[in-house]
Amino acid sequence: MIKIIKTYRTIVPAVIILLFSTAFVWFLRGGPGMAMEERLPGLDNRPELIEEGDPVIIGEFFEVFAEEEPPESSNWPHFRGPGYENIARDDVDLPASFPENGPPVVWQVELGEGHAAASIYDGRVYVLDYNEKIRADALRCFSLETGEELWRRWYNVPIKRNHGMSRSIPTVSSDYVVSMGPRCHVMSLNPENGDLYWTLDLVADYGAEIPQWYTAQCPLVDGDIAVLAVGGESLLMGVDCRTGEVVWETPNPDKWKMSHSSIIPMTIHGVKTYVYMAVGGICGVAAEGENRGGILWKTSEWNPAVIAPSPVYIGNGEIAFTAGYGAGGGKLKIYSEGSGFTARVIEAHSPREGMASEQQTPIVYGEYLWTIHPKDAGELRMQLASYHVSDLRNPVWASGKDNRFGLGPFIVINDKMLLANDEAELFLFDFGTNSVNMLDSHKVMEEGIDSWGPFAYADGYLIMRDSYTMICLD
């Protein structure tokens, strides 16, 4: 009896599996009167998704949605705007208060999760987006006045969500728009019609290492040259925006790595210099002359593991630096010695001891440096504060414990400041000598999730975003 039960328990599942398999094969072959067509890649005109490790064909796809002859406008062509100072000097004065219902929303558009902000040039808005459904980087071009999408250049690249995906800001000139994707894929395009000039994979071609939380570096365009921080086989490199030819490379013998910080052009002791804060140290690279691309000075005295803000020139050969995650900030002094330069850190402090910033780059306005302190700054955590450029340890003004602003962006427009907190509440300030007076505030996004992307401003229009939505305010 025991043997019969065991046999029964063995035979019945086998028969069920056999019947199911037969039925399934019959179904796949069409069944009675059922004509099945094999599903082929591309049959529905949708590009085949790629897996991580597959080759990425940068800029492969292109779509045109509308044509427009946009009016001429003032420009916000790159990270931190004209002059790389995050200050707009404009004919349009900001009012002393917002309208009753807040600044009018001219248009809004949904984006993939990220913190990549916009640039503005000749009435067009450019933003690097990530489409999670089809797993694709997309450089998108919109009308500044209407928000209508004009064109999109995109390519499949698998990215896993990691506090958002896209982070960098395209750089635009009259002839070029250059973008860098989360995994270090670079494109140079015609800014009017989206025609592709060239592409570059900094990881595959130059041994770059993708920073934690993906690339946040915003490309620099200097004339006809795209200047990129590589942190692989080269520290920096200059690429012809039209041809893709590598014009110069900066050696990287110390194996410094790419950070989230961006290259900032500065004139120090009369010499035009590209200043970059890498994971490994801070360097100044010649930005002109026969030595263009050569190291002018460098130091590893200040070397945090994570750097998001960019360096700020504060005059007298001094550069202010900041970083989050306990790194704090300080000053770097550049000395001119004969035909050469040396660099020395003359001040360094923790976020509890002086000026610091985790994400946004501080602003120099007059003789004062403005920053939003990180969450580990003790009593000053998340407060807006100002420091005289001669003393970055002792704030001359702070917003107070009742006014904390998270990691949001801020911008100076003429004699006023706009600031957004994490929840997309927009604050309007008026400047005093070393302080600001809050004039008004309004929550401009209903959800307002991690509103961290830097502002862009032109002709009275302010572009801002949270993790999922970009809006244009009048």
Short mmCIF file of C-alpha atoms in Angstrom, two decimals:
data_model
loop_
_atom_site.label_atom_id
_atom_site.label_comp_id
_atom_site.label_asym_id
_atom_site.label_seq_id
_atom_site.Cartn_x
_atom_site.Cartn_y
_atom_site.Cartn_z
CA MET A 1 0.00 0.00 0.00
CA ILE A 2 2.83 2.35 0.80
CA LYS A 3 4.50 1.68 -2.57
CA ILE A 4 1.22 2.40 -4.42
CA ILE A 5 0.80 5.78 -2.70
CA LYS A 6 4.39 6.77 -3.49
CA THR A 7 3.92 5.81 -7.14
CA TYR A 8 0.65 7.74 -7.34
CA ARG A 9 2.29 10.84 -5.88
CA THR A 10 5.00 10.60 -8.54
CA ILE A 11 2.82 9.91 -11.59
CA VAL A 12 0.08 12.54 -11.06
CA PRO A 13 2.37 15.64 -11.05
CA ALA A 14 4.22 14.26 -14.09
CA VAL A 15 0.95 13.84 -16.02
CA ILE A 16 -0.16 17.38 -15.09
CA ILE A 17 3.14 18.87 -16.24
CA LEU A 18 2.95 16.92 -19.53
CA LEU A 19 -0.62 18.08 -20.24
CA PHE A 20 0.23 21.71 -19.42
CA SER A 21 3.33 21.66 -21.62
CA THR A 22 1.40 20.19 -24.55
CA ALA A 23 -1.32 22.81 -24.23
CA PHE A 24 1.22 25.62 -23.99
CA VAL A 25 3.06 24.50 -27.14
CA TRP A 26 -0.26 24.17 -28.97
CA PHE A 27 -1.13 27.74 -27.87
CA LEU A 28 2.17 29.14 -29.11
CA ARG A 29 1.64 27.52 -32.49
CA GLY A 30 -1.59 29.36 -32.85
CA GLY A 31 -4.38 27.11 -31.64
CA PRO A 32 -7.48 26.67 -33.80
CA GLY A 33 -7.86 29.50 -36.29
CA MET A 34 -5.34 31.72 -34.45
CA ALA A 35 -2.67 33.37 -36.58
CA MET A 36 0.32 34.36 -34.43
CA GLU A 37 3.03 36.66 -35.80
CA GLU A 38 6.54 36.52 -34.44
CA ARG A 39 7.40 39.68 -32.46
CA LEU A 40 10.51 41.16 -34.02
CA PRO A 41 12.68 43.94 -32.56
CA GLY A 42 11.66 47.31 -34.00
CA LEU A 43 8.33 46.01 -35.32
CA ASP A 44 6.48 48.61 -33.23
CA ASN A 45 9.03 51.33 -34.17
CA ARG A 46 10.32 51.33 -30.62
CA PRO A 47 14.10 51.01 -30.21
CA GLU A 48 15.34 47.89 -28.49
CA LEU A 49 16.32 48.47 -24.88
CA ILE A 50 19.92 47.76 -23.98
CA GLU A 51 21.38 46.22 -20.89
CA GLU A 52 24.20 47.59 -18.79
CA GLY A 53 27.44 46.59 -20.46
CA ASP A 54 26.01 46.79 -23.99
CA PRO A 55 27.52 49.48 -26.24
CA VAL A 56 25.80 52.85 -26.01
CA ILE A 57 25.20 54.63 -29.32
CA ILE A 58 25.28 58.21 -28.02
CA GLY A 59 22.85 60.59 -29.74
CA GLU A 60 21.37 57.81 -31.86
CA PHE A 61 17.76 59.02 -32.01
CA PHE A 62 16.30 62.40 -32.92
CA GLU A 63 12.77 63.79 -32.90
CA VAL A 64 11.38 67.14 -34.07
CA PHE A 65 8.11 68.29 -32.51
CA ALA A 66 7.71 71.90 -33.63
CA GLU A 67 9.51 74.69 -35.43
CA GLU A 68 9.81 78.16 -34.02
CA GLU A 69 11.72 81.34 -34.67
CA PRO A 70 12.21 82.44 -31.08
CA PRO A 71 12.69 86.11 -30.26
CA GLU A 72 16.10 87.29 -29.16
CA SER A 73 16.52 87.21 -25.41
CA SER A 74 19.09 87.60 -22.73
CA ASN A 75 20.83 84.33 -21.97
CA TRP A 76 21.64 82.01 -19.11
CA PRO A 77 23.94 79.84 -21.23
CA HIS A 78 25.49 77.53 -18.67
CA PHE A 79 25.91 76.58 -15.03
CA ARG A 80 25.83 79.75 -12.83
CA GLY A 81 24.95 81.93 -15.81
CA PRO A 82 26.94 84.72 -17.49
CA GLY A 83 30.24 85.24 -15.69
CA TYR A 84 29.82 81.99 -13.73
CA GLU A 85 28.74 84.04 -10.70
CA ASN A 86 25.01 83.13 -10.39
CA ILE A 87 24.08 86.80 -10.71
CA ALA A 88 21.67 88.18 -13.31
CA ARG A 89 22.01 91.82 -14.28
CA ASP A 90 18.77 92.47 -16.10
CA ASP A 91 16.51 95.28 -17.30
CA VAL A 92 13.57 93.61 -15.56
CA ASP A 93 13.38 94.56 -11.87
CA LEU A 94 11.90 92.09 -9.43
CA PRO A 95 8.91 93.48 -7.48
CA ALA A 96 8.93 94.00 -3.73
CA SER A 97 6.36 91.22 -3.31
CA PHE A 98 4.74 88.39 -5.24
CA PRO A 99 1.21 88.60 -6.64
CA GLU A 100 -1.50 87.29 -4.30
CA ASN A 101 -1.41 83.83 -5.89
CA GLY A 102 2.34 83.82 -6.33
CA PRO A 103 4.45 84.34 -9.47
CA PRO A 104 2.40 83.21 -12.49
CA VAL A 105 3.36 79.80 -13.88
CA VAL A 106 3.89 80.37 -17.61
CA TRP A 107 4.31 76.65 -18.36
CA GLN A 108 5.42 73.41 -16.80
CA VAL A 109 6.68 70.08 -18.10
CA GLU A 110 7.15 66.68 -16.49
CA LEU A 111 10.69 65.28 -16.41
CA GLY A 112 12.33 62.05 -15.38
CA GLU A 113 13.53 61.89 -11.79
CA GLY A 114 16.64 63.99 -11.33
CA HIS A 115 18.12 67.36 -10.49
CA ALA A 116 19.48 68.47 -13.89
CA ALA A 117 18.71 72.15 -14.42
CA ALA A 118 18.19 74.24 -17.53
CA SER A 119 20.20 76.66 -19.61
CA ILE A 120 18.66 79.41 -21.78
CA TYR A 121 19.87 80.76 -25.11
CA ASP A 122 18.09 82.91 -27.72
CA GLY A 123 14.62 82.10 -26.46
CA ARG A 124 15.21 78.37 -26.09
CA VAL A 125 15.48 76.24 -22.94
CA TYR A 126 17.80 73.21 -22.90
CA VAL A 127 17.67 70.46 -20.31
CA LEU A 128 19.23 67.00 -20.09
CA ASP A 129 16.50 64.58 -19.05
CA TYR A 130 16.28 60.86 -18.34
CA ASN A 131 13.32 58.79 -19.54
CA GLU A 132 13.05 55.85 -17.17
CA LYS A 133 10.43 53.98 -19.24
CA ILE A 134 12.70 53.56 -22.24
CA ARG A 135 15.92 54.04 -20.25
CA ALA A 136 17.30 56.93 -22.27
CA ASP A 137 19.27 60.14 -21.83
CA ALA A 138 17.58 62.95 -23.75
CA LEU A 139 18.75 66.47 -24.49
CA ARG A 140 15.47 68.36 -24.86
CA CYS A 141 14.92 71.82 -26.35
CA PHE A 142 11.87 73.94 -25.41
CA SER A 143 10.47 77.36 -26.27
CA LEU A 144 11.13 79.79 -23.42
CA GLU A 145 7.87 81.66 -24.02
CA THR A 146 5.47 78.72 -24.47
CA GLY A 147 7.19 75.63 -23.06
CA GLU A 148 6.50 73.75 -26.28
CA GLU A 149 9.11 71.09 -26.95
CA LEU A 150 10.92 71.82 -30.21
CA TRP A 151 13.25 68.83 -30.56
CA ARG A 152 14.89 65.99 -28.66
CA ARG A 153 18.17 64.12 -29.20
CA TRP A 154 18.37 60.89 -27.21
CA TYR A 155 19.99 57.49 -26.78
CA ASN A 156 19.40 54.36 -24.73
CA VAL A 157 21.56 53.91 -21.65
CA PRO A 158 20.62 51.84 -18.59
CA ILE A 159 20.72 53.78 -15.32
CA LYS A 160 19.52 52.67 -11.91
CA ARG A 161 17.75 55.20 -9.73
CA ASN A 162 20.23 56.63 -7.25
CA HIS A 163 18.71 59.74 -5.66
CA GLY A 164 17.61 60.66 -9.18
CA MET A 165 19.43 60.16 -12.44
CA SER A 166 20.27 63.31 -14.45
CA ARG A 167 22.22 66.09 -12.72
CA SER A 168 24.24 68.21 -15.14
CA ILE A 169 23.40 71.41 -17.05
CA PRO A 170 24.04 71.75 -20.80
CA THR A 171 26.25 74.61 -22.01
CA VAL A 172 24.99 76.60 -24.99
CA SER A 173 26.53 79.16 -27.32
CA SER A 174 25.38 80.57 -30.65
CA ASP A 175 27.00 77.62 -32.42
CA TYR A 176 27.02 74.68 -30.01
CA VAL A 177 25.22 72.95 -27.19
CA VAL A 178 27.28 70.45 -25.21
CA SER A 179 25.81 68.03 -22.68
CA MET A 180 27.18 65.36 -20.36
CA GLY A 181 24.96 62.45 -19.31
CA PRO A 182 24.88 60.64 -15.95
CA ARG A 183 27.34 58.01 -17.19
CA CYS A 184 29.81 60.49 -18.74
CA HIS A 185 28.41 60.43 -22.29
CA VAL A 186 29.13 63.75 -24.03
CA MET A 187 27.30 65.21 -27.05
CA SER A 188 28.00 68.33 -29.13
CA LEU A 189 25.07 69.55 -31.23
CA ASN A 190 23.78 72.44 -33.27
CA PRO A 191 21.63 74.40 -30.76
CA GLU A 192 19.04 75.45 -33.35
CA ASN A 193 18.18 72.20 -35.10
CA GLY A 194 19.75 69.50 -32.91
CA ASP A 195 22.13 68.20 -35.58
CA LEU A 196 24.78 66.01 -34.00
CA TYR A 197 28.44 67.01 -34.40
CA TRP A 198 30.16 64.34 -32.28
CA THR A 199 29.92 62.19 -29.18
CA LEU A 200 32.38 60.98 -26.57
CA ASP A 201 32.29 58.27 -23.91
CA LEU A 202 34.70 59.43 -21.20
CA VAL A 203 34.57 56.08 -19.41
CA ALA A 204 35.18 53.82 -22.42
CA ASP A 205 37.52 56.16 -24.29
CA TYR A 206 39.48 57.86 -21.52
CA GLY A 207 39.19 55.68 -18.42
CA ALA A 208 37.03 58.09 -16.41
CA GLU A 209 35.29 56.75 -13.33
CA ILE A 210 31.61 57.65 -12.88
CA PRO A 211 31.22 59.50 -9.56
CA GLN A 212 28.90 58.21 -6.86
CA TRP A 213 25.31 59.33 -7.68
CA TYR A 214 26.35 59.77 -11.32
CA THR A 215 27.92 62.70 -13.15
CA ALA A 216 26.94 66.21 -12.06
CA GLN A 217 29.72 68.05 -13.93
CA CYS A 218 28.47 70.78 -16.27
CA PRO A 219 30.59 71.09 -19.45
CA LEU A 220 32.47 74.32 -20.07
CA VAL A 221 32.51 75.81 -23.59
CA ASP A 222 35.26 78.36 -24.16
CA GLY A 223 34.98 79.75 -27.68
CA ASP A 224 35.06 76.70 -29.95
CA ILE A 225 36.50 74.36 -27.32
CA ALA A 226 34.55 72.12 -24.93
CA VAL A 227 36.54 71.78 -21.70
CA LEU A 228 35.83 68.56 -19.79
CA ALA A 229 37.12 67.18 -16.50
CA VAL A 230 37.96 63.53 -17.12
CA GLY A 231 39.81 62.23 -14.09
CA GLY A 232 40.99 59.17 -15.99
CA GLU A 233 43.89 59.05 -18.42
CA SER A 234 43.67 62.88 -18.54
CA LEU A 235 42.76 65.30 -15.77
CA LEU A 236 41.16 67.84 -18.12
CA MET A 237 40.82 67.93 -21.90
CA GLY A 238 39.84 70.42 -24.60
CA VAL A 239 37.75 69.17 -27.54
CA ASP A 240 36.88 71.10 -30.70
CA CYS A 241 33.12 71.62 -30.49
CA ARG A 242 32.61 71.20 -34.23
CA THR A 243 34.95 68.36 -35.15
CA GLY A 244 35.42 66.41 -31.92
CA GLU A 245 39.19 66.64 -32.26
CA VAL A 246 41.00 66.54 -28.91
CA VAL A 247 43.02 69.78 -29.00
CA TRP A 248 44.82 69.42 -25.68
CA GLU A 249 44.96 67.14 -22.63
CA THR A 250 46.11 67.75 -19.08
CA PRO A 251 48.21 64.90 -17.68
CA ASN A 252 46.89 63.09 -14.61
CA PRO A 253 49.93 61.43 -13.01
CA ASP A 254 48.34 61.50 -9.54
CA LYS A 255 45.25 59.61 -10.77
CA TRP A 256 42.81 62.19 -9.47
CA LYS A 257 39.17 61.27 -10.12
CA MET A 258 36.14 63.10 -11.45
CA SER A 259 34.06 64.87 -8.80
CA HIS A 260 30.55 66.38 -8.98
CA SER A 261 32.12 69.84 -9.17
CA SER A 262 32.39 71.80 -12.44
CA ILE A 263 35.35 73.59 -14.01
CA ILE A 264 35.20 77.35 -13.42
CA PRO A 265 37.22 79.86 -15.50
CA MET A 266 39.00 82.49 -13.38
CA THR A 267 41.57 85.20 -14.03
CA ILE A 268 44.18 84.93 -11.27
CA HIS A 269 47.21 87.23 -11.23
CA GLY A 270 46.28 88.27 -14.77
CA VAL A 271 46.31 84.70 -16.09
CA LYS A 272 43.16 83.02 -17.41
CA THR A 273 42.84 79.72 -15.56
CA TYR A 274 40.51 76.71 -15.49
CA VAL A 275 40.04 75.84 -11.81
CA TYR A 276 38.82 72.36 -10.92
CA MET A 277 38.23 70.55 -7.63
CA ALA A 278 38.80 66.86 -8.33
CA VAL A 279 38.64 63.92 -5.96
CA GLY A 280 42.32 64.12 -5.09
CA GLY A 281 42.95 67.85 -4.99
CA ILE A 282 42.46 71.29 -6.53
CA CYS A 283 44.24 72.43 -9.69
CA GLY A 284 44.64 75.42 -11.96
CA VAL A 285 45.09 74.71 -15.68
CA ALA A 286 46.27 77.22 -18.29
CA ALA A 287 43.27 78.45 -20.30
CA GLU A 288 45.16 80.30 -23.01
CA GLY A 289 48.49 80.58 -24.81
CA GLU A 290 50.93 77.93 -25.93
CA ASN A 291 50.68 76.19 -22.56
CA ARG A 292 46.89 75.82 -22.75
CA GLY A 293 45.93 72.66 -20.90
CA GLY A 294 49.12 72.64 -18.84
CA ILE A 295 49.10 72.57 -15.04
CA LEU A 296 49.81 76.01 -13.54
CA TRP A 297 49.44 74.89 -9.91
CA LYS A 298 47.87 72.13 -7.86
CA THR A 299 47.51 70.99 -4.27
CA SER A 300 46.21 67.96 -2.38
CA GLU A 301 46.04 69.78 0.97
CA TRP A 302 42.23 69.75 0.83
CA ASN A 303 40.87 66.49 -0.47
CA PRO A 304 37.37 65.40 0.58
CA ALA A 305 35.86 62.22 -0.88
CA VAL A 306 32.68 63.94 -2.18
CA ILE A 307 32.61 67.42 -3.75
CA ALA A 308 29.49 68.99 -5.27
CA PRO A 309 29.91 72.81 -5.08
CA SER A 310 32.34 74.48 -7.48
CA PRO A 311 35.23 76.79 -6.52
CA VAL A 312 34.60 80.54 -6.16
CA TYR A 313 37.14 83.29 -6.79
CA ILE A 314 37.02 85.93 -4.02
CA GLY A 315 39.84 88.20 -5.20
CA ASN A 316 43.43 88.80 -4.09
CA GLY A 317 44.52 85.46 -5.54
CA GLU A 318 42.17 83.58 -3.19
CA ILE A 319 39.66 80.83 -3.97
CA ALA A 320 36.91 79.74 -1.58
CA PHE A 321 36.02 76.05 -1.49
CA THR A 322 33.26 74.06 0.18
CA ALA A 323 31.95 70.49 0.31
CA GLY A 324 29.40 68.48 2.26
CA TYR A 325 29.48 65.34 4.41
CA GLY A 326 31.60 66.94 7.12
CA ALA A 327 34.24 68.45 4.80
CA GLY A 328 33.37 72.09 5.55
CA GLY A 329 35.27 74.75 3.63
CA GLY A 330 38.16 77.14 3.50
CA LYS A 331 40.46 79.23 1.32
CA LEU A 332 43.16 78.49 -1.19
CA LYS A 333 45.79 81.16 -1.87
CA ILE A 334 47.57 81.31 -5.24
CA TYR A 335 51.01 82.93 -5.15
CA SER A 336 52.76 84.31 -8.22
CA GLU A 337 56.46 83.51 -8.00
CA GLY A 338 58.53 84.66 -10.95
CA SER A 339 57.27 82.80 -13.99
CA GLY A 340 55.33 80.22 -11.97
CA PHE A 341 52.67 79.79 -9.32
CA THR A 342 52.22 77.92 -6.08
CA ALA A 343 49.01 77.08 -4.22
CA ARG A 344 48.55 76.75 -0.48
CA VAL A 345 45.49 76.16 1.69
CA ILE A 346 45.51 79.08 4.13
CA GLU A 347 42.28 78.18 5.90
CA ALA A 348 40.26 75.01 6.42
CA HIS A 349 37.42 74.42 8.84
CA SER A 350 34.60 72.02 9.62
CA PRO A 351 30.97 72.99 8.84
CA ARG A 352 30.50 73.91 12.52
CA GLU A 353 33.49 76.27 12.41
CA GLY A 354 32.81 78.38 9.32
CA MET A 355 31.35 78.76 5.85
CA ALA A 356 30.23 75.49 4.28
CA SER A 357 27.84 74.19 1.64
CA GLU A 358 26.80 70.69 0.70
CA GLN A 359 25.28 71.18 -2.73
CA GLN A 360 24.87 74.74 -4.02
CA THR A 361 27.90 76.84 -4.92
CA PRO A 362 28.17 80.01 -2.78
CA ILE A 363 27.61 83.44 -4.34
CA VAL A 364 29.93 86.44 -4.07
CA TYR A 365 27.90 89.65 -3.91
CA GLY A 366 29.93 92.75 -3.17
CA GLU A 367 32.42 91.88 -0.45
CA TYR A 368 30.33 89.07 0.98
CA LEU A 369 29.99 85.37 0.32
CA TRP A 370 26.52 83.87 0.62
CA THR A 371 25.87 80.23 1.37
CA ILE A 372 23.26 77.79 2.68
CA HIS A 373 24.82 75.71 5.41
CA PRO A 374 24.61 71.89 5.34
CA LYS A 375 22.71 69.86 7.90
CA ASP A 376 25.88 69.11 9.90
CA ALA A 377 26.68 72.80 10.56
CA GLY A 378 25.39 72.81 14.14
CA GLU A 379 23.28 75.85 15.05
CA LEU A 380 23.63 77.23 11.51
CA ARG A 381 22.37 74.08 9.80
CA MET A 382 20.32 74.81 6.67
CA GLN A 383 20.46 78.56 7.34
CA LEU A 384 21.27 81.22 4.76
CA ALA A 385 24.33 83.13 5.92
CA SER A 386 26.84 85.73 4.74
CA TYR A 387 30.59 86.01 5.36
CA HIS A 388 33.00 88.80 4.54
CA VAL A 389 35.49 87.47 1.99
CA SER A 390 38.34 88.21 4.43
CA ASP A 391 36.88 85.96 7.16
CA LEU A 392 35.12 82.69 6.32
CA ARG A 393 34.95 81.52 9.93
CA ASN A 394 32.61 84.12 11.45
CA PRO A 395 29.26 84.87 9.79
CA VAL A 396 28.19 88.49 9.74
CA TRP A 397 24.54 87.54 9.26
CA ALA A 398 22.41 84.38 9.37
CA SER A 399 18.72 83.78 8.71
CA GLY A 400 18.03 82.27 12.13
CA LYS A 401 16.72 78.98 13.44
CA ASP A 402 13.19 79.75 12.23
CA ASN A 403 14.36 80.15 8.64
CA ARG A 404 16.08 77.02 7.36
CA PHE A 405 16.13 76.27 3.64
CA GLY A 406 17.39 72.74 3.00
CA LEU A 407 19.57 72.20 -0.08
CA GLY A 408 17.68 74.41 -2.51
CA PRO A 409 19.14 76.85 -5.07
CA PHE A 410 19.50 80.60 -4.82
CA ILE A 411 20.24 83.38 -7.31
CA VAL A 412 20.88 87.13 -7.26
CA ILE A 413 18.87 89.23 -9.74
CA ASN A 414 19.90 92.89 -9.72
CA ASP A 415 19.54 93.92 -6.06
CA LYS A 416 17.38 91.02 -4.89
CA MET A 417 17.79 87.33 -4.12
CA LEU A 418 15.50 84.41 -4.91
CA LEU A 419 15.86 81.16 -2.95
CA ALA A 420 13.92 77.89 -3.02
CA ASN A 421 13.75 75.36 -0.21
CA ASP A 422 13.47 71.59 -0.67
CA GLU A 423 9.67 71.78 -0.99
CA ALA A 424 9.75 74.40 -3.79
CA GLU A 425 8.70 77.33 -1.65
CA LEU A 426 10.18 80.41 -3.29
CA PHE A 427 11.56 83.21 -1.08
CA LEU A 428 12.20 86.80 -2.16
CA PHE A 429 14.86 88.88 -0.37
CA ASP A 430 16.10 92.45 -0.61
CA PHE A 431 19.80 93.17 0.00
CA GLY A 432 21.28 95.26 2.73
CA THR A 433 25.03 95.81 3.09
CA ASN A 434 25.82 92.40 4.54
CA SER A 435 22.35 90.97 5.14
CA VAL A 436 19.05 90.37 3.40
CA ASN A 437 15.48 91.15 4.34
CA MET A 438 12.79 88.62 3.48
CA LEU A 439 10.07 90.36 1.47
CA ASP A 440 7.76 87.52 0.53
CA SER A 441 7.42 83.78 -0.08
CA HIS A 442 5.14 81.45 -2.00
CA LYS A 443 4.99 77.70 -2.59
CA VAL A 444 5.18 77.46 -6.37
CA MET A 445 4.88 73.67 -6.76
CA GLU A 446 2.09 71.73 -5.11
CA GLU A 447 4.21 68.65 -4.44
CA GLY A 448 7.68 70.18 -4.38
CA ILE A 449 9.98 67.18 -3.89
CA ASP A 450 13.72 67.91 -3.53
CA SER A 451 13.74 71.18 -5.44
CA TRP A 452 17.52 71.22 -5.80
CA GLY A 453 18.28 72.05 -9.45
CA PRO A 454 19.97 75.46 -9.92
CA PHE A 455 17.87 78.32 -11.27
CA ALA A 456 18.10 79.71 -14.80
CA TYR A 457 16.91 83.26 -15.52
CA ALA A 458 16.38 85.38 -18.65
CA ASP A 459 14.06 88.29 -19.59
CA GLY A 460 11.96 88.04 -16.45
CA TYR A 461 11.46 84.28 -16.75
CA LEU A 462 12.74 82.01 -13.97
CA ILE A 463 13.21 78.29 -14.72
CA MET A 464 13.27 75.97 -11.73
CA ARG A 465 12.58 72.30 -11.04
CA ASP A 466 12.01 69.70 -8.39
CA SER A 467 12.68 65.98 -8.82
CA TYR A 468 9.94 65.50 -11.44
CA THR A 469 8.72 68.85 -12.81
CA MET A 470 10.28 71.88 -14.49
CA ILE A 471 8.35 75.14 -14.40
CA CYS A 472 8.74 78.60 -15.90
CA LEU A 473 7.67 81.53 -13.70
CA ASP A 474 6.93 85.07 -14.83
#
